[in-house]
Coordinates of C-alpha atoms and ligand atoms in Angstrom, one line a residue:
M1 CA 163.3 2.5 55.8
T2 CA 160.6 -0.5 56.4
T3 CA 158.5 0.1 53.8
M4 CA 161.1 1.0 51.2
I5 CA 162.7 -2.7 51.9
A6 CA 159.2 -4.6 51.6
T7 CA 158.2 -2.6 48.2
N8 CA 162.0 -3.2 47.1
L9 CA 161.8 -7.1 48.3
P10 CA 160.8 -9.4 45.3
A11 CA 163.0 -7.2 42.9
S12 CA 166.4 -7.4 44.6
P13 CA 167.2 -10.2 47.4
R14 CA 170.5 -9.9 46.9
S15 CA 170.8 -6.2 48.3
L16 CA 168.9 -7.8 51.3
R17 CA 171.2 -10.2 52.3
N18 CA 173.8 -7.2 51.5
K19 CA 172.1 -5.4 54.5
G20 CA 172.8 -8.2 56.8
T21 CA 176.4 -7.8 56.3
D22 CA 176.2 -4.8 56.6
M23 CA 174.7 -4.8 60.0
R24 CA 177.1 -7.1 61.2
Y25 CA 179.7 -4.9 59.9
T26 CA 178.9 -2.0 61.7
I27 CA 178.5 -4.2 64.9
A28 CA 181.7 -4.5 64.5
S29 CA 183.0 -1.3 63.9
V30 CA 181.3 0.1 66.9
L31 CA 183.0 -2.8 69.1
T32 CA 186.5 -2.3 67.1
A33 CA 186.3 1.2 68.2
A34 CA 184.9 1.3 71.5
L35 CA 187.9 -1.1 72.2
V36 CA 190.6 1.2 70.2
T37 CA 189.6 3.9 72.9
V38 CA 189.4 2.1 76.2
S39 CA 193.1 0.8 75.3
S40 CA 194.6 3.6 73.5
A41 CA 193.8 5.5 77.2
A42 CA 196.5 3.3 78.5
L43 CA 198.8 3.3 75.7
A44 CA 201.4 6.2 75.7
A45 CA 203.8 7.2 73.8
G46 CA 207.7 7.5 74.8
G47 CA 210.1 10.1 75.1
G48 CA 214.0 9.5 75.7
K49 CA 214.7 5.6 76.4
I50 CA 212.0 4.4 78.5
K51 CA 211.2 0.6 79.8
D52 CA 208.2 -0.9 79.7
H53 CA 208.0 -2.0 83.5
D54 CA 205.0 -4.8 84.2
F55 CA 203.1 -2.6 87.0
S56 CA 200.0 -4.0 88.7
F57 CA 197.5 -1.2 87.5
D58 CA 198.4 -1.7 84.0
G59 CA 196.1 -3.0 81.9
M60 CA 192.3 -2.5 81.4
F61 CA 191.7 -5.0 84.7
G62 CA 194.8 -3.3 86.8
A63 CA 194.5 -2.2 89.8
Y64 CA 197.1 -0.6 92.5
D65 CA 198.7 -3.1 94.9
Q66 CA 198.4 -1.6 98.1
A67 CA 201.7 -2.7 99.7
Q68 CA 203.7 -1.6 96.8
L69 CA 201.9 1.9 97.4
Q70 CA 202.8 1.6 101.2
R71 CA 206.5 1.0 100.2
G72 CA 206.4 3.7 97.1
F73 CA 205.4 6.1 100.0
Q74 CA 208.1 4.9 102.6
V75 CA 210.9 6.2 99.2
Y76 CA 208.9 9.1 98.5
E77 CA 209.2 10.0 102.7
A78 CA 212.8 8.8 103.3
V79 CA 214.2 10.4 99.6
C80 CA 212.0 12.5 97.3
S81 CA 209.9 14.4 99.6
G82 CA 213.2 16.6 100.7
C83 CA 212.9 18.3 97.7
H84 CA 209.6 17.6 95.7
G85 CA 206.2 18.7 97.4
M86 CA 203.0 17.3 96.4
K87 CA 200.8 19.8 96.5
H88 CA 197.3 18.3 95.5
V89 CA 197.9 15.3 97.3
A90 CA 196.2 15.9 101.2
F91 CA 197.7 13.3 104.0
R92 CA 193.8 11.9 104.3
T93 CA 194.1 10.3 100.9
L94 CA 197.0 8.2 102.1
A95 CA 194.3 6.5 104.1
D96 CA 192.0 5.7 100.4
E97 CA 190.8 2.1 100.0
N98 CA 192.0 2.2 96.4
G99 CA 195.1 4.2 97.5
P100 CA 197.4 3.1 100.2
G101 CA 195.4 2.3 102.6
F102 CA 197.2 3.8 105.6
S103 CA 195.5 3.5 109.0
P104 CA 193.6 6.7 109.9
E105 CA 196.2 6.6 112.9
A106 CA 199.0 5.9 110.7
V107 CA 197.8 8.9 109.0
K108 CA 198.1 11.3 111.8
A109 CA 201.3 10.1 112.6
I110 CA 202.8 10.9 109.4
A111 CA 201.3 14.6 108.7
A112 CA 202.4 14.8 112.2
N113 CA 206.1 14.8 110.5
Y114 CA 205.4 17.7 107.9
E115 CA 205.2 21.5 108.8
V116 CA 203.0 23.2 107.4
A117 CA 202.2 27.2 107.7
D118 CA 199.9 28.1 110.3
E119 CA 197.3 30.5 109.0
E120 CA 196.4 31.5 112.9
G121 CA 200.0 32.8 113.6
E122 CA 202.4 35.7 112.4
P123 CA 203.2 35.2 108.6
G124 CA 206.0 32.2 108.4
D125 CA 204.8 30.6 111.1
T126 CA 204.4 26.6 111.3
R127 CA 202.5 24.1 112.5
P128 CA 202.5 20.3 112.2
A129 CA 200.5 18.8 109.3
K130 CA 197.1 17.6 110.3
P131 CA 195.1 15.3 108.0
F132 CA 193.5 17.5 105.8
D133 CA 196.4 19.5 105.0
Y134 CA 198.3 18.7 101.7
F135 CA 201.8 18.0 101.4
P136 CA 204.3 20.7 101.6
T137 CA 206.9 22.1 99.3
P138 CA 210.1 22.3 100.5
D139 CA 212.4 25.3 100.2
V140 CA 215.2 24.0 98.1
G141 CA 216.8 25.2 95.0
G142 CA 217.3 23.5 91.5
N143 CA 213.4 24.1 90.7
P144 CA 212.6 20.6 91.6
P145 CA 209.2 19.9 90.1
D146 CA 205.7 19.4 92.2
M147 CA 205.0 15.5 92.6
S148 CA 201.1 15.5 92.6
L149 CA 201.2 15.5 89.0
L150 CA 204.5 14.1 87.8
G151 CA 203.1 10.3 87.0
K152 CA 201.0 12.1 84.6
A153 CA 202.9 14.9 83.3
R154 CA 205.6 13.3 80.8
N155 CA 204.6 10.6 78.6
G156 CA 205.3 7.0 80.0
G157 CA 203.8 7.9 83.5
A158 CA 205.1 5.5 85.7
D159 CA 207.4 3.7 83.2
Y160 CA 209.2 6.9 82.7
I161 CA 209.7 7.6 86.4
Y162 CA 211.1 4.1 86.8
S163 CA 213.2 4.4 83.5
L164 CA 214.7 8.0 84.7
M165 CA 215.4 6.7 87.9
L166 CA 217.5 3.4 86.2
G167 CA 218.7 5.7 83.6
Y168 CA 221.5 7.6 85.0
T169 CA 224.8 6.9 82.9
G170 CA 227.0 8.0 85.5
E171 CA 228.5 10.9 83.3
E172 CA 228.2 14.3 84.9
K173 CA 229.0 18.0 83.6
E174 CA 229.4 21.3 85.5
A175 CA 227.1 24.0 84.2
G176 CA 227.7 27.2 85.8
D177 CA 227.9 26.6 89.6
V178 CA 225.2 23.1 89.1
I179 CA 226.4 19.8 88.3
L180 CA 224.2 18.4 85.8
Y181 CA 224.1 14.3 85.4
E182 CA 223.4 12.2 82.1
N183 CA 220.1 10.3 82.1
T184 CA 219.2 7.8 79.3
A185 CA 215.5 8.2 79.9
Y186 CA 215.4 12.0 80.3
G187 CA 217.2 12.0 77.1
G188 CA 220.4 14.1 78.3
Y189 CA 221.7 16.0 81.3
L190 CA 219.4 16.8 84.1
N191 CA 220.0 18.9 87.6
M192 CA 218.7 16.2 89.7
A193 CA 221.5 13.8 91.2
P194 CA 220.6 9.6 91.0
P195 CA 218.5 10.2 94.2
L196 CA 218.1 5.9 94.3
Y197 CA 221.1 3.3 94.9
G198 CA 219.4 0.6 96.5
D199 CA 218.7 0.3 100.3
D200 CA 217.4 3.6 100.4
V201 CA 214.8 2.7 102.7
E202 CA 214.3 -0.1 105.4
Y203 CA 210.9 -1.3 104.3
A204 CA 208.0 -2.1 106.9
D205 CA 206.9 -5.4 104.9
G206 CA 210.4 -6.6 105.1
T207 CA 210.7 -6.7 101.3
E208 CA 214.2 -6.0 100.0
P209 CA 215.4 -2.5 98.8
T210 CA 217.1 -3.4 95.2
L211 CA 217.1 -0.2 93.5
K212 CA 214.7 -1.8 90.8
Q213 CA 212.6 -2.5 93.7
V214 CA 212.6 0.8 95.2
S215 CA 212.3 2.8 91.5
A216 CA 209.5 0.1 90.9
D217 CA 207.5 1.5 94.4
I218 CA 207.9 5.1 94.1
S219 CA 206.8 5.1 90.4
A220 CA 203.8 3.4 91.6
F221 CA 203.2 5.7 94.4
L222 CA 203.2 8.9 92.1
M223 CA 201.2 7.3 89.8
W224 CA 198.9 6.8 92.3
A225 CA 199.3 10.4 93.2
A226 CA 198.3 11.7 90.0
E227 CA 195.6 9.1 89.4
P228 CA 194.0 8.2 92.6
K229 CA 191.0 7.8 91.0
L230 CA 192.4 5.5 87.9
V231 CA 191.0 2.2 89.4
E232 CA 187.4 3.7 89.6
R233 CA 187.9 4.9 86.1
K234 CA 188.9 1.4 84.3
Q235 CA 185.9 -0.1 86.2
A236 CA 183.6 2.8 84.6
G237 CA 185.4 1.8 81.5
V238 CA 184.9 -2.0 81.2
W239 CA 181.2 -1.7 82.7
S240 CA 180.7 0.8 79.4
M241 CA 182.4 -1.8 77.8
T242 CA 180.0 -4.5 78.9
F243 CA 176.7 -2.5 78.3
L244 CA 178.2 -2.1 74.6
L245 CA 178.5 -5.4 73.9
F246 CA 175.3 -6.2 75.6
F247 CA 173.2 -3.3 73.3
A248 CA 175.3 -4.8 70.3
T249 CA 174.4 -8.2 71.0
L250 CA 170.8 -6.7 71.2
V251 CA 170.9 -4.7 68.0
W252 CA 172.1 -7.4 66.3
F253 CA 169.2 -10.1 67.5
T254 CA 166.4 -7.4 67.0
N255 CA 167.7 -7.1 63.6
R256 CA 167.9 -10.4 62.3
K257 CA 164.2 -11.0 64.0
V258 CA 163.2 -8.2 62.0
W259 CA 164.6 -9.2 59.1
A260 CA 163.7 -12.5 59.6
R261 CA 159.9 -12.2 57.7
V262 CA 161.5 -10.4 54.7
K263 CA 164.6 -12.9 54.2
H264 CA 162.3 -16.3 54.7
P265 CA 158.9 -14.9 54.1
E266 CA 157.8 -18.3 53.3
D267 CA 158.3 -19.1 56.8
H268 CA 156.0 -16.6 58.0
S269 CA 153.1 -16.9 55.4
Ligands
LIG301 C1 218.3 16.8 96.2 C2 217.1 17.4 95.4 C3 216.1 16.1 94.8 C4 215.5 14.7 95.3 C5 216.0 14.4 96.9 C6 215.2 14.0 94.2 N1 214.7 14.9 93.4 FE1 213.8 15.0 91.9 N2 214.5 16.6 90.7 C7 215.1 17.0 91.3 C8 215.5 18.9 90.7 C9 216.1 20.1 91.0 C10 214.9 18.4 89.3 C11 214.5 19.2 88.3 C12 215.8 18.8 87.3 C13 215.8 19.7 86.2 O1 214.8 19.9 85.7 O2 216.7 19.6 85.4 C14 214.1 16.9 89.5 C15 213.3 16.5 88.6 C16 212.5 15.7 89.0 C17 212.0 14.4 88.0 C18 211.1 15.5 86.8 C19 212.4 15.4 85.6 C20 211.8 15.8 84.1 O3 211.7 14.3 83.3 O4 212.0 16.9 84.0 C21 211.3 13.5 88.3 C22 210.5 12.8 87.7 C23 212.0 13.3 89.7 N3 212.6 14.4 89.8 C24 211.7 12.1 90.5 C25 212.3 12.3 91.5 C26 212.0 11.1 92.7 C27 211.0 9.8 92.2 C28 212.8 11.2 94.0 C29 213.2 10.5 95.3 C30 213.1 9.3 95.0 C31 213.8 12.7 93.7 N4 213.5 13.0 92.2 C32 214.6 12.9 94.6 C33 215.6 17.3 93.0 C34 215.5 16.3 93.7

């Protein structure tokens, strides 16, 4: 390539200038593509009517708010765990630094509140859970989905759960022997009565448990349950963006240096 350009040099100086522009254009495209890829990972399309709540983990530099995850867990334990299990979440992960960050003693105490199958006993025997166990699935009707992946399952993630908690219209209808509840985020009627009303828990950190607050907290907690490595993933994204930027700059300068002789031969003779 170099030889070709060198021999073409006297004949077409104009095309050379274009080459420089092309290169800048290429670098700009690469950077734009990288930006689009990173930011579109954080975007999600909506289903019913989904409010866009401002979560601490939104955006490229977002991270979980540990106090919020602890509050969200309180809501899960007090309300949702009666019907929804989390079979992919081990109690011990509640101590994760980028998660709720409970102390190992607290995790032990939390686990002991749950009964899990006792593999060493008779079939059907249970024992109090230990930190290495996973959240059990309660035996209730209506097929409540497992919560481990709910934060990711529906378009909108945490925003969807938040909107679902706040989306009940108060309209109900009977279908066979169940009552269905209208919800704008669901976009119709679902078989779950409004689980939250505000004042559902007394927060250990003293935060006022308004309906919006408990809804945001449980949504953040379920997002963490579904994506415990979100923060690490984002950090990796930012790191690769930085690298790309560095690399692109390097290529640009190298390119200038390589072409400098060709563009301004008089400076180098
Ligand atoms: C009394 C039992 C019960 C409780 C308590 C409960 N749920 Fe549910 N939940 C259900 C059932 C049953 C379904 C399935 C509804 C359906 O598919 O029609 C469901 C479905 C859901 C869904 C999925 C909705 C969808 O788009 O399909 C979410 C999200 C959810 N629940 C969140 C929660 C949260 C958060 C809490 C705690 C604040 C909670 N639930 C408490 C029974 C319950």
